[in-house]
mmCIF file of C-alpha atoms in Angstrom:
data_model
loop_
_atom_site.group_PDB
_atom_site.id
_atom_site.type_symbol
_atom_site.label_atom_id
_atom_site.label_comp_id
_atom_site.label_asym_id
_atom_site.label_seq_id
_atom_site.Cartn_x
_atom_site.Cartn_y
_atom_site.Cartn_z
ATOM 1 C CA MET J 679 72.349 96.626 93.614
ATOM 2 C CA THR J 680 69.742 98.660 95.430
ATOM 3 C CA ARG J 681 68.818 102.305 95.521
ATOM 4 C CA THR J 682 68.847 104.087 98.846
ATOM 5 C CA GLU J 683 65.471 104.821 100.419
ATOM 6 C CA ILE J 684 67.016 107.265 102.894
ATOM 7 C CA ALA J 685 68.800 109.976 100.977
ATOM 8 C CA PRO J 686 68.461 110.141 97.195
ATOM 9 C CA ALA J 687 71.390 111.745 95.424
ATOM 10 C CA PRO J 688 71.033 115.167 93.856
ATOM 11 C CA ALA J 689 72.469 113.766 90.618
ATOM 12 C CA THR J 690 69.695 112.645 88.290
ATOM 13 C CA THR J 691 71.528 109.646 86.856
ATOM 14 C CA GLY J 692 74.314 107.267 87.747
ATOM 15 C CA PHE J 693 73.795 106.763 91.465
ATOM 16 C CA GLU J 694 73.430 103.533 93.423
ATOM 17 C CA VAL J 695 73.910 102.408 97.016
ATOM 18 C CA HIS J 696 75.255 98.900 97.503
ATOM 19 C CA ARG J 697 74.517 97.074 100.732
ATOM 20 C CA THR J 698 76.323 93.866 99.863
ATOM 21 C CA PRO J 699 79.882 93.696 98.502
ATOM 22 C CA GLY J 700 79.074 91.299 95.691
ATOM 23 C CA GLY J 701 77.199 93.869 93.630
ATOM 24 C CA LEU J 702 80.302 96.045 93.382
ATOM 25 C CA ALA J 703 82.451 93.508 91.552
ATOM 26 C CA PRO J 704 81.570 94.886 88.066
ATOM 27 C CA SER J 705 82.599 98.387 89.190
ATOM 28 C CA ALA J 706 85.896 97.400 90.831
ATOM 29 C CA ASP J 707 88.156 98.241 87.886
ATOM 30 C CA ALA J 708 86.516 101.622 87.279
ATOM 31 C CA TRP J 709 86.646 102.369 91.021
ATOM 32 C CA ARG J 710 90.339 101.487 91.048
ATOM 33 C CA ASP J 711 90.913 103.809 88.080
ATOM 34 C CA LEU J 712 89.225 106.634 89.999
ATOM 35 C CA VAL J 713 91.479 106.086 93.023
ATOM 36 C CA ALA J 714 94.585 105.875 90.821
ATOM 37 C CA GLY J 715 93.764 109.325 89.470
ATOM 38 C CA VAL J 716 93.793 110.893 92.948
ATOM 39 C CA PRO J 717 97.283 112.341 93.643
ATOM 40 C CA GLY J 718 98.904 110.586 96.578
ATOM 41 C CA SER J 719 96.078 108.077 96.952
ATOM 42 C CA SER J 720 96.651 105.053 99.179
ATOM 43 C CA TYR J 721 95.957 101.352 98.873
ATOM 44 C CA PHE J 722 93.532 101.728 101.789
ATOM 45 C CA ILE J 723 90.872 103.432 99.654
ATOM 46 C CA THR J 724 91.008 100.958 96.764
ATOM 47 C CA PRO J 725 88.213 98.431 96.185
ATOM 48 C CA ASP J 726 90.733 95.727 97.074
ATOM 49 C CA TRP J 727 91.015 96.939 100.683
ATOM 50 C CA VAL J 728 87.458 98.225 101.164
ATOM 51 C CA LEU J 729 85.690 95.174 99.731
ATOM 52 C CA GLY J 730 88.090 92.810 101.488
ATOM 53 C CA SER J 731 87.285 94.538 104.771
ATOM 54 C CA TRP J 732 83.568 94.346 104.081
ATOM 55 C CA GLU J 733 83.619 90.661 103.189
ATOM 56 C CA ALA J 734 85.579 89.810 106.337
ATOM 57 C CA MET J 735 83.488 91.817 108.801
ATOM 58 C CA ASP J 736 80.543 90.749 110.921
ATOM 59 C CA THR J 737 77.565 90.312 108.610
ATOM 60 C CA ALA J 738 75.370 92.123 111.146
ATOM 61 C CA ALA J 739 77.287 95.384 110.643
ATOM 62 C CA THR J 740 75.526 98.216 108.799
ATOM 63 C CA ALA J 741 77.735 98.934 105.795
ATOM 64 C CA GLU J 742 77.072 100.444 102.401
ATOM 65 C CA VAL J 743 78.931 101.947 99.476
ATOM 66 C CA ALA J 744 77.443 104.808 97.471
ATOM 67 C CA VAL J 745 78.688 105.037 93.882
ATOM 68 C CA TRP J 746 78.183 107.833 91.355
ATOM 69 C CA THR J 747 78.868 106.971 87.714
ATOM 70 C CA GLY J 748 79.142 108.874 84.452
ATOM 71 C CA PRO J 749 79.202 108.097 80.736
ATOM 72 C CA GLY J 750 80.363 104.626 79.818
ATOM 73 C CA GLY J 751 80.132 103.437 83.409
ATOM 74 C CA ARG J 752 82.999 105.636 84.576
ATOM 75 C CA VAL J 753 83.028 105.760 88.379
ATOM 76 C CA GLU J 754 83.074 109.413 89.466
ATOM 77 C CA ALA J 755 82.710 109.168 93.254
ATOM 78 C CA VAL J 756 82.699 106.467 95.919
ATOM 79 C CA VAL J 757 81.608 106.809 99.551
ATOM 80 C CA PRO J 758 82.103 103.631 101.637
ATOM 81 C CA LEU J 759 80.471 103.872 105.077
ATOM 82 C CA VAL J 760 80.001 101.561 108.044
ATOM 83 C CA ARG J 761 78.185 102.064 111.329
ATOM 84 C CA VAL J 762 80.331 100.824 114.206
ATOM 85 C CA ARG J 763 80.410 100.790 117.979
ATOM 86 C CA GLU J 764 83.981 101.424 119.124
ATOM 87 C CA ARG J 765 86.007 103.092 121.839
ATOM 88 C CA LEU J 766 87.391 106.261 120.317
ATOM 89 C CA HIS J 767 90.238 106.471 122.822
ATOM 90 C CA ARG J 768 91.924 103.887 125.050
ATOM 91 C CA ARG J 769 91.168 106.021 128.134
ATOM 92 C CA LEU J 770 87.433 105.987 127.478
ATOM 93 C CA PRO J 771 85.615 103.078 129.117
ATOM 94 C CA LEU J 772 82.561 103.024 126.855
ATOM 95 C CA PRO J 773 82.239 102.657 123.080
ATOM 96 C CA VAL J 774 80.532 105.147 120.784
ATOM 97 C CA THR J 775 78.085 104.308 118.014
ATOM 98 C CA CYS J 776 79.096 106.255 114.928
ATOM 99 C CA TRP J 777 79.465 106.302 111.177
ATOM 100 C CA THR J 778 82.978 105.942 109.797
ATOM 101 C CA LEU J 779 84.910 105.073 106.664
ATOM 102 C CA LEU J 780 84.427 101.437 105.666
ATOM 103 C CA GLY J 781 87.848 99.778 105.788
ATOM 104 C CA SER J 782 89.113 101.612 108.860
ATOM 105 C CA GLY J 783 88.969 100.223 112.391
ATOM 106 C CA ALA J 784 90.596 97.002 113.546
ATOM 107 C CA ASP J 785 93.189 96.925 110.767
ATOM 108 C CA ALA J 786 94.174 100.548 111.275
ATOM 109 C CA ALA J 787 93.933 101.724 107.694
ATOM 110 C CA ASP J 788 95.659 105.066 107.153
ATOM 111 C CA HIS J 789 95.362 107.907 104.636
ATOM 112 C CA GLY J 790 91.595 107.714 104.200
ATOM 113 C CA LEU J 791 89.604 109.956 101.889
ATOM 114 C CA PHE J 792 86.553 109.858 99.644
ATOM 115 C CA PRO J 793 87.629 109.631 95.974
ATOM 116 C CA VAL J 794 85.406 112.193 94.263
ATOM 117 C CA LEU J 795 85.676 113.988 90.928
ATOM 118 C CA PRO J 796 85.148 117.764 91.289
ATOM 119 C CA HIS J 797 81.756 117.915 89.586
ATOM 120 C CA ARG J 798 80.378 115.301 92.021
ATOM 121 C CA ARG J 799 81.459 117.184 95.139
ATOM 122 C CA ASP J 800 78.061 118.762 95.895
ATOM 123 C CA ASP J 801 76.261 115.460 95.310
ATOM 124 C CA VAL J 802 78.529 113.633 97.740
ATOM 125 C CA ARG J 803 78.348 116.324 100.412
ATOM 126 C CA ALA J 804 74.542 116.396 100.294
ATOM 127 C CA TRP J 805 74.203 112.622 100.406
ATOM 128 C CA LEU J 806 76.694 112.173 103.245
ATOM 129 C CA GLY J 807 74.931 114.764 105.380
ATOM 130 C CA ALA J 808 71.525 113.213 104.753
ATOM 131 C CA ARG J 809 72.673 109.624 105.215
ATOM 132 C CA THR J 810 74.420 110.135 108.543
ATOM 133 C CA GLY J 811 71.567 112.323 109.781
ATOM 134 C CA ARG J 812 71.821 113.036 113.484
ATOM 135 C CA GLY J 813 74.345 110.275 114.164
ATOM 136 C CA SER J 814 77.909 110.748 115.338
ATOM 137 C CA CYS J 815 80.619 110.545 112.660
ATOM 138 C CA TRP J 816 84.230 109.565 113.303
ATOM 139 C CA PHE J 817 86.981 109.535 110.719
ATOM 140 C CA PRO J 818 90.134 108.481 112.638
ATOM 141 C CA ALA J 819 92.843 108.487 109.966
ATOM 142 C CA MET J 820 92.049 110.778 107.054
ATOM 143 C CA ASP J 821 94.725 111.871 104.641
ATOM 144 C CA ARG J 822 95.730 115.492 105.108
ATOM 145 C CA GLU J 823 94.652 116.064 101.484
ATOM 146 C CA ALA J 824 91.111 114.849 102.201
ATOM 147 C CA ASP J 825 88.458 117.441 101.391
ATOM 148 C CA PRO J 826 86.883 118.502 104.732
ATOM 149 C CA GLY J 827 84.064 120.139 102.804
ATOM 150 C CA LEU J 828 82.688 116.659 102.097
ATOM 151 C CA PHE J 829 82.258 115.762 105.760
ATOM 152 C CA PRO J 830 78.787 116.008 107.311
ATOM 153 C CA PRO J 831 78.050 119.437 108.854
ATOM 154 C CA GLY J 832 79.477 119.830 112.339
ATOM 155 C CA THR J 833 82.491 117.569 111.739
ATOM 156 C CA ARG J 834 85.665 119.060 113.211
ATOM 157 C CA ARG J 835 89.343 118.149 113.244
ATOM 158 C CA ILE J 836 90.239 116.968 116.738
ATOM 159 C CA ALA J 837 93.662 115.296 116.468
ATOM 160 C CA GLY J 838 96.529 114.327 114.220
ATOM 161 C CA THR J 839 98.398 111.051 113.739
ATOM 162 C CA THR J 840 102.083 110.848 112.852
ATOM 163 C CA CYS J 841 102.754 108.790 109.717
ATOM 164 C CA PRO J 842 106.456 109.015 108.770
ATOM 165 C CA ARG J 843 107.538 108.541 105.152
ATOM 166 C CA LEU J 844 110.809 108.149 103.324
ATOM 167 C CA ALA J 845 111.423 109.338 99.772
ATOM 168 C CA ILE J 846 113.426 106.719 97.873
ATOM 169 C CA GLY J 847 114.742 105.969 94.408
ATOM 170 C CA PRO J 848 117.600 104.198 92.618
ATOM 171 C CA GLY J 849 120.833 104.800 94.494
ATOM 172 C CA THR J 850 119.083 106.277 97.543
ATOM 173 C CA ALA J 851 121.445 106.562 100.518
ATOM 174 C CA VAL J 852 119.325 105.464 103.480
ATOM 175 C CA GLY J 853 120.368 106.741 106.886
ATOM 176 C CA SER J 854 123.783 107.976 107.942
ATOM 177 C CA ARG J 855 127.073 106.683 106.616
ATOM 178 C CA SER J 856 127.736 104.816 109.851
ATOM 179 C CA PHE J 857 124.290 103.213 109.685
ATOM 180 C CA ARG J 858 124.897 102.013 106.127
ATOM 181 C CA GLN J 859 128.246 100.573 107.170
ATOM 182 C CA LEU J 860 126.552 98.764 110.049
ATOM 183 C CA MET J 861 123.932 97.326 107.691
ATOM 184 C CA ALA J 862 126.657 96.071 105.331
ATOM 185 C CA ARG J 863 128.404 94.361 108.233
ATOM 186 C CA ARG J 864 125.154 92.798 109.485
ATOM 187 C CA ARG J 865 124.307 91.501 106.029
ATOM 188 C CA ARG J 866 127.701 89.810 105.801
ATOM 189 C CA GLN J 867 127.139 88.221 109.205
ATOM 190 C CA LEU J 868 123.697 86.997 108.187
ATOM 191 C CA ALA J 869 125.019 85.639 104.900
ATOM 192 C CA ALA J 870 127.735 83.767 106.796
ATOM 193 C CA ALA J 871 124.982 82.264 108.952
ATOM 194 C CA GLY J 872 123.205 81.048 105.810
ATOM 195 C CA VAL J 873 120.457 83.690 105.735
ATOM 196 C CA SER J 874 119.282 84.955 102.350
ATOM 197 C CA PHE J 875 116.491 87.327 101.293
ATOM 198 C CA ARG J 876 113.632 86.760 98.863
ATOM 199 C CA TRP J 877 111.185 89.340 97.555
ATOM 200 C CA VAL J 878 107.596 88.129 97.046
ATOM 201 C CA PRO J 879 105.679 90.571 94.797
ATOM 202 C CA PRO J 880 101.863 90.848 94.906
ATOM 203 C CA GLN J 881 101.264 88.504 91.981
ATOM 204 C CA GLU J 882 103.282 85.772 93.730
ATOM 205 C CA MET J 883 101.758 86.102 97.190
ATOM 206 C CA THR J 884 100.209 82.926 98.578
ATOM 207 C CA ALA J 885 98.314 81.824 101.658
ATOM 208 C CA GLU J 886 101.516 80.110 102.804
ATOM 209 C CA VAL J 887 103.454 83.384 102.752
ATOM 210 C CA ILE J 888 100.688 85.178 104.665
ATOM 211 C CA ASP J 889 100.687 82.403 107.271
ATOM 212 C CA THR J 890 104.463 82.727 107.538
ATOM 213 C CA VAL J 891 104.253 86.474 108.142
ATOM 214 C CA ILE J 892 101.512 86.078 110.750
ATOM 215 C CA GLY J 893 103.448 83.345 112.543
ATOM 216 C CA LEU J 894 106.696 85.333 112.657
ATOM 217 C CA HIS J 895 104.888 88.449 113.834
ATOM 218 C CA ARG J 896 103.091 86.644 116.628
ATOM 219 C CA ALA J 897 106.316 84.949 117.752
ATOM 220 C CA ARG J 898 108.073 88.316 117.873
ATOM 221 C CA GLN J 899 105.233 89.851 119.892
ATOM 222 C CA ARG J 900 105.398 87.013 122.416
ATOM 223 C CA VAL J 901 109.096 87.682 122.958
ATOM 224 C CA LYS J 902 108.297 91.357 123.548
ATOM 225 C CA GLY J 903 105.432 90.484 125.887
ATOM 226 C CA ALA J 904 102.993 92.352 123.653
ATOM 227 C CA THR J 905 99.641 91.496 122.118
ATOM 228 C CA THR J 906 98.648 91.939 118.493
ATOM 229 C CA ASP J 907 95.529 92.097 116.328
ATOM 230 C CA PHE J 908 97.520 90.771 113.379
ATOM 231 C CA GLY J 909 96.883 87.075 113.945
ATOM 232 C CA SER J 910 94.902 84.099 112.743
ATOM 233 C CA GLY J 911 91.654 85.967 113.322
ATOM 234 C CA ARG J 912 92.546 88.342 110.476
ATOM 235 C CA ARG J 913 93.885 85.662 108.143
ATOM 236 C CA ASP J 914 90.721 85.574 106.034
ATOM 237 C CA PHE J 915 90.887 89.322 105.438
ATOM 238 C CA HIS J 916 94.496 89.200 104.227
ATOM 239 C CA LEU J 917 93.726 86.243 101.996
ATOM 240 C CA ARG J 918 91.022 88.333 100.346
ATOM 241 C CA LEU J 919 93.598 91.051 99.686
ATOM 242 C CA GLN J 920 95.936 88.441 98.221
ATOM 243 C CA GLU J 921 93.186 87.136 95.918
ATOM 244 C CA ARG J 922 92.690 90.637 94.466
ATOM 245 C CA ALA J 923 96.407 91.332 94.010
ATOM 246 C CA ALA J 924 98.004 92.085 90.650
ATOM 247 C CA PRO J 925 101.456 93.218 89.499
ATOM 248 C CA GLY J 926 102.301 96.450 91.319
ATOM 249 C CA ARG J 927 99.194 96.298 93.507
ATOM 250 C CA GLY J 928 98.444 94.526 96.786
ATOM 251 C CA PRO J 929 100.180 92.626 99.596
ATOM 252 C CA ALA J 930 103.872 91.863 99.191
ATOM 253 C CA ALA J 931 106.657 90.628 101.453
ATOM 254 C CA LEU J 932 110.403 90.385 101.869
ATOM 255 C CA LEU J 933 111.352 87.064 103.472
ATOM 256 C CA ALA J 934 114.581 86.172 105.236
ATOM 257 C CA GLU J 935 115.240 82.436 104.921
ATOM 258 C CA ARG J 936 117.753 79.910 106.126
ATOM 259 C CA ASP J 937 117.915 76.500 104.466
ATOM 260 C CA GLY J 938 114.528 77.191 102.906
ATOM 261 C CA SER J 939 112.853 78.008 106.216
ATOM 262 C CA PRO J 940 111.611 81.553 106.988
ATOM 263 C CA VAL J 941 113.303 83.363 109.863
ATOM 264 C CA GLY J 942 112.015 86.897 109.227
ATOM 265 C CA ALA J 943 109.563 88.918 107.162
ATOM 266 C CA VAL J 944 108.468 92.436 106.259
ATOM 267 C CA TYR J 945 104.881 92.679 105.001
ATOM 268 C CA GLY J 946 103.141 95.587 103.338
ATOM 269 C CA PHE J 947 101.171 96.844 100.362
ATOM 270 C CA LEU J 948 102.190 98.206 96.984
ATOM 271 C CA TRP J 949 100.156 100.927 95.299
ATOM 272 C CA GLN J 950 101.071 103.729 92.897
ATOM 273 C CA LYS J 951 104.849 103.714 93.516
ATOM 274 C CA THR J 952 104.380 103.527 97.296
ATOM 275 C CA PHE J 953 105.139 100.637 99.619
ATOM 276 C CA ALA J 954 103.185 100.833 102.887
ATOM 277 C CA TYR J 955 104.985 98.896 105.626
ATOM 278 C CA TYR J 956 102.233 97.134 107.543
ATOM 279 C CA ASN J 957 103.824 94.525 109.776
ATOM 280 C CA GLY J 958 106.485 91.864 110.151
ATOM 281 C CA GLY J 959 108.447 89.714 112.533
ATOM 282 C CA TRP J 960 111.642 87.757 112.937
ATOM 283 C CA ASP J 961 113.222 84.936 114.893
ATOM 284 C CA ALA J 962 114.674 86.207 118.176
ATOM 285 C CA ALA J 963 117.724 83.979 117.607
ATOM 286 C CA TYR J 964 118.950 86.625 115.134
ATOM 287 C CA ALA J 965 118.701 89.589 117.492
ATOM 288 C CA ARG J 966 122.467 90.063 117.661
ATOM 289 C CA THR J 967 122.667 90.469 113.913
ATOM 290 C CA SER J 968 119.838 93.055 113.883
ATOM 291 C CA LEU J 969 117.697 90.973 111.518
ATOM 292 C CA GLY J 970 114.632 93.196 111.977
ATOM 293 C CA THR J 971 116.507 96.337 110.991
ATOM 294 C CA VAL J 972 118.277 94.592 108.104
ATOM 295 C CA LEU J 973 114.915 93.365 106.783
ATOM 296 C CA LEU J 974 113.606 96.925 106.607
ATOM 297 C CA TYR J 975 116.841 98.142 105.045
ATOM 298 C CA GLN J 976 116.713 95.384 102.421
ATOM 299 C CA THR J 977 113.069 96.110 101.673
ATOM 300 C CA ILE J 978 113.729 99.819 101.169
ATOM 301 C CA GLY J 979 116.610 98.997 98.844
ATOM 302 C CA ALA J 980 114.568 96.523 96.824
ATOM 303 C CA MET J 981 111.705 99.009 96.504
ATOM 304 C CA ALA J 982 113.991 101.843 95.434
ATOM 305 C CA GLU J 983 115.542 99.764 92.681
ATOM 306 C CA SER J 984 112.135 98.607 91.408
ATOM 307 C CA GLY J 985 110.801 102.134 90.853
ATOM 308 C CA VAL J 986 108.965 102.730 94.132
ATOM 309 C CA GLU J 987 109.285 106.367 95.208
ATOM 310 C CA THR J 988 107.870 106.348 98.751
ATOM 311 C CA PHE J 989 108.398 104.009 101.684
ATOM 312 C CA ASP J 990 105.476 104.656 104.022
ATOM 313 C CA PHE J 991 106.035 103.607 107.656
ATOM 314 C CA LEU J 992 102.333 104.220 108.389
ATOM 315 C CA ARG J 993 101.220 105.399 111.812
ATOM 316 C CA GLY J 994 103.512 105.714 114.790
ATOM 317 C CA GLY J 995 106.384 108.032 115.638
ATOM 318 C CA GLU J 996 108.847 105.357 116.775
ATOM 319 C CA ALA J 997 112.377 106.737 117.016
ATOM 320 C CA TYR J 998 113.988 104.141 114.721
ATOM 321 C CA LYS J 999 112.016 105.432 111.733
ATOM 322 C CA TYR J 1000 113.797 108.768 112.029
ATOM 323 C CA ARG J 1001 117.097 107.911 113.715
ATOM 324 C CA SER J 1002 118.037 104.939 111.564
ATOM 325 C CA PHE J 1003 116.228 105.472 108.277
ATOM 326 C CA GLY J 1004 115.794 109.242 108.052
ATOM 327 C CA ALA J 1005 112.012 109.300 107.594
ATOM 328 C CA ARG J 1006 110.166 112.622 107.514
ATOM 329 C CA ASP J 1007 106.909 113.393 109.277
ATOM 330 C CA ARG J 1008 103.572 113.389 107.565
ATOM 331 C CA HIS J 1009 100.301 113.494 109.465
ATOM 332 C CA ASP J 1010 96.870 111.989 109.050
ATOM 333 C CA GLU J 1011 93.980 113.822 110.679
ATOM 334 C CA GLN J 1012 91.179 112.676 112.956
ATOM 335 C CA TRP J 1013 87.728 114.204 112.514
ATOM 336 C CA LEU J 1014 84.647 113.892 114.720
ATOM 337 C CA ARG J 1015 81.036 115.002 114.711
ATOM 338 C CA PRO J 1016 79.774 114.169 118.208
ATOM 339 C CA ARG J 1017 76.070 113.520 118.650
ATOM 340 C CA SER J 1018 76.024 111.679 121.981
ATOM 341 C CA PRO J 1019 77.402 112.337 125.485
ATOM 342 C CA MET J 1020 80.130 109.709 125.071
ATOM 343 C CA ALA J 1021 81.142 111.104 121.664
ATOM 344 C CA LEU J 1022 81.347 114.596 123.166
ATOM 345 C CA LEU J 1023 83.560 113.260 125.969
ATOM 346 C CA ALA J 1024 85.751 111.460 123.429
ATOM 347 C CA GLY J 1025 86.214 114.704 121.524
ATOM 348 C CA ARG J 1026 87.333 116.531 124.669
ATOM 349 C CA VAL J 1027 89.794 113.772 125.609
ATOM 350 C CA LEU J 1028 91.308 113.664 122.129
ATOM 351 C CA ARG J 1029 91.660 117.445 121.907
ATOM 352 C CA LEU J 1030 93.288 117.543 125.348
ATOM 353 C CA HIS J 1031 95.717 114.795 124.342
ATOM 354 C CA ARG J 1032 96.599 116.741 121.182
ATOM 355 C CA ARG J 1033 97.365 119.901 123.139
ATOM 356 C CA ARG J 1034 99.512 118.036 125.659
ATOM 357 C CA SER J 1035 101.488 116.227 122.976
ATOM 358 C CA GLY J 1036 102.081 119.445 121.067
#
């Protein structure tokens, strides 16, 4: 653990800046408790996700986590930052150097925010402004409940991201009556073909299951002629998430199997009565029996019966999320403080895209 030499915190006690992930291990449980106390918090701001991301990233990256603590070691605020060089929009040819939330980026974490107790708000705001200085800041997927007053001065909302959700519970009727009838028929067809379903909770996740999910996803993307970042290059990161998993928290999967061999999977993360659907894939041989749709339907049903209250489809406004499953819109927000010509251009492009898309 080291103390920052750049921007000391206004608080007189209980403040440290960590520049390696290992020093945060003793604070992980208290950090997790802080996040659990934030209404609507996501798995993507837990120490599991943030530290896993940090451990898996390029060691040359500038990353640090500021932590404010109170009596008894209680964690009262956490600010995880990383300095990156990324393209802020696919239409922009050049990347931008900027500060952002550690844990966002390549793995497209959603629902970001800084977990902060109210009495630490001024401390966090002052430190964030001083630490980022004159640099650009980009927060691409912040929860709509995130406190904009914590952002460095000059940070403005420039765009929104659609993140559909579905409220569920025991006995939830998902989709229309005709859709449910179709799903019942498809399940009978799959059962006749020897396909069964198996839920793998976080505490039972293994490297083998993660490899299965990655393999099925990549095979599905090849059939579609698409590329994916969810491949072997991210295996180490997902294994780190699996190592930190516990009952009710972490990566989980629903597998479709035939004769003991996997033919489909839905993969996501459990946290605070929410299942965040992250990725999946299935054998194209089962296209006629709608295996991909049945997998999602089965997962929603399993989650509802186990006490989960929200099925989060994460980012993307694909029609099936609404048409088939009845999801409702929720939006993350993108914030930017531009401090370079390319960052200024990125802000204009993103605002223009927002206006055109309504």
